[in-house]
CSV table of C-alpha atoms in Angstrom, one decimal:
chain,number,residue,atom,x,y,z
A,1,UNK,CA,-28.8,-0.1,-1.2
A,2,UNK,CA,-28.9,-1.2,-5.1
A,3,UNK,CA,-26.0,-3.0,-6.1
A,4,UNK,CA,-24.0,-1.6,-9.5
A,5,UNK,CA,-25.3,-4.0,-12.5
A,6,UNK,CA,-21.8,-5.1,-12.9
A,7,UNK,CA,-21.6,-7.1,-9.7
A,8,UNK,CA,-26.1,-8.0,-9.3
A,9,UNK,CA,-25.1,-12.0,-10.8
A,10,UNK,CA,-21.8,-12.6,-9.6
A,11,UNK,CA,-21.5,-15.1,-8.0
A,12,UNK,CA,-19.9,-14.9,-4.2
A,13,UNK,CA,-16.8,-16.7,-3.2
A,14,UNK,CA,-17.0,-18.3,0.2
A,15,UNK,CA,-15.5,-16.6,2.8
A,16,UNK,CA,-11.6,-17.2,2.5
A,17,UNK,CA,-10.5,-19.9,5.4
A,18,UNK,CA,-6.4,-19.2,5.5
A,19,UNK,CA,-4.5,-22.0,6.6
A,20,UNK,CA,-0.4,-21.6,7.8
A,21,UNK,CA,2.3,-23.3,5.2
A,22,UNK,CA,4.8,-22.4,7.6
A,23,UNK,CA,7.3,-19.4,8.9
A,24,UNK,CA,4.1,-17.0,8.9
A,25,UNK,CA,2.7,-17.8,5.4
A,26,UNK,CA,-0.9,-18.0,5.0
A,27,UNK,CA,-2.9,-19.8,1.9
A,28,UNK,CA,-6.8,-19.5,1.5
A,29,UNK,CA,-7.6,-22.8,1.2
A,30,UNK,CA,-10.8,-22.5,-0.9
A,31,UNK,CA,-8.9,-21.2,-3.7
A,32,UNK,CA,-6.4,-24.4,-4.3
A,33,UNK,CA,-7.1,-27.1,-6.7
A,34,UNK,CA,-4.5,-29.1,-5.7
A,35,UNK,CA,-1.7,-30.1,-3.2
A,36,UNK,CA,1.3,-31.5,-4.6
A,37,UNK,CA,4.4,-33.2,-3.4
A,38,UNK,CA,7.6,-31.8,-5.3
A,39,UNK,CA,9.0,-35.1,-6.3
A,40,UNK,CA,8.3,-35.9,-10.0
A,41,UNK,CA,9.3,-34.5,-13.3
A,42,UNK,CA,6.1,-33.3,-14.0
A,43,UNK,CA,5.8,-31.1,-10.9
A,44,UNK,CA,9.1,-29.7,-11.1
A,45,UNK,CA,8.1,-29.3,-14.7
A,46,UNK,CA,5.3,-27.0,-13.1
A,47,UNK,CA,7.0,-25.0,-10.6
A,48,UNK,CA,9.8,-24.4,-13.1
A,49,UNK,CA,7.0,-23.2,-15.8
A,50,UNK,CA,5.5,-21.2,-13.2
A,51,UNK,CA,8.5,-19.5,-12.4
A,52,UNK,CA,8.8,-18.5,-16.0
A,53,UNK,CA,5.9,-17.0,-16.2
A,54,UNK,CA,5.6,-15.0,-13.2
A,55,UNK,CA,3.3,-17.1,-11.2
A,56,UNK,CA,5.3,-18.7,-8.5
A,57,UNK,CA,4.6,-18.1,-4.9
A,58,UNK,CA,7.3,-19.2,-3.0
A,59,UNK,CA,6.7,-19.1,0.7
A,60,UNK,CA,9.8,-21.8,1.5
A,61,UNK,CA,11.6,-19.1,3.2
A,62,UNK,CA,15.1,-20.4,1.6
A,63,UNK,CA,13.9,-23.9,3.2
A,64,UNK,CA,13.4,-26.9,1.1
A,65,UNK,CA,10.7,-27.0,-1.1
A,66,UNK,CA,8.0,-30.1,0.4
A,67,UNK,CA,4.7,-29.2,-1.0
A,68,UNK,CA,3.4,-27.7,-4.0
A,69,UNK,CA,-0.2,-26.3,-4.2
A,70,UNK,CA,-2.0,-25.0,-7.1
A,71,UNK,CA,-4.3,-22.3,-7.1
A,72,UNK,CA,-7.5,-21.5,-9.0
A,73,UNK,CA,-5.8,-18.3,-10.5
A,74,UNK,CA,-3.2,-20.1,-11.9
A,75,UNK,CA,-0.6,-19.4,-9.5
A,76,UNK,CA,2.0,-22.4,-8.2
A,77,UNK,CA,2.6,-22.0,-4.2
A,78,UNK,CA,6.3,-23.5,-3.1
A,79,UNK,CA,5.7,-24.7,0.6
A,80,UNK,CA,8.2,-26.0,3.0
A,81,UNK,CA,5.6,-27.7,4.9
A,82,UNK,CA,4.9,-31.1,3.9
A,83,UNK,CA,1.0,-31.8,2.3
A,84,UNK,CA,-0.2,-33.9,5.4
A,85,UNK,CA,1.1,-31.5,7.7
A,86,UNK,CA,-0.9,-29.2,5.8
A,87,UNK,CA,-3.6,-31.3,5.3
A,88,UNK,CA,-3.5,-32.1,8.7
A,89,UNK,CA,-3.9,-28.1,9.8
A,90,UNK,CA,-7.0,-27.7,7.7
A,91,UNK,CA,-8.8,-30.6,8.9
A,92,UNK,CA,-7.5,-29.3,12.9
A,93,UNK,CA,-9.5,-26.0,11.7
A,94,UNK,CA,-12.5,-27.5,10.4
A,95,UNK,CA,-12.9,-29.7,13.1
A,96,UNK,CA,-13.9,-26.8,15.7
């Protein structure tokens, strides 16, 4: 079957490996650039700037917010899991 021209050299994203960040959301861990603790100016700076502008995920679940991770789309994901816990999950799921 012949693919439509459109999609012949696009290039394939890896398959999506979804990690928890806690109270049932999921993140695709292939698409963040970054994992963030919330405590700075400049981070706040970014979830506040993110909210602005429509691009904040939060997934805190009214919890404190512990870890912030950036995705390759531009979107700012509010977690209430902590980076090495998170960290720590993807590593678990590599490992087997």
């Amino acid at each position: 079957m012949n693919q439509p021209a459109l999609y012949r050299n696009t290039p394939r994203l890896p398959d999506p490996e979804f990690v928890s960040v806690g109270f049932g959301g999921q993140v695709a861990m292939n698409r963040v650039l970054a994992l963030l603790t919330p405590d700075t100016a400049p981070v706040r700076r970014l979830l506040h700037d993110a909210r602005d502008k429509g691009l904040l995920i939060d997934a805190t679940y009214g919890r404190k917010t512990r870890a912030v991770l950036v995705l390759d789309t531009g979107h700012v994901l509010a977690a209430a899991l902590t980076p090495d816990t998170i960290t720590g999950r993807y590593q678990q799921k590599q490992s087997r």
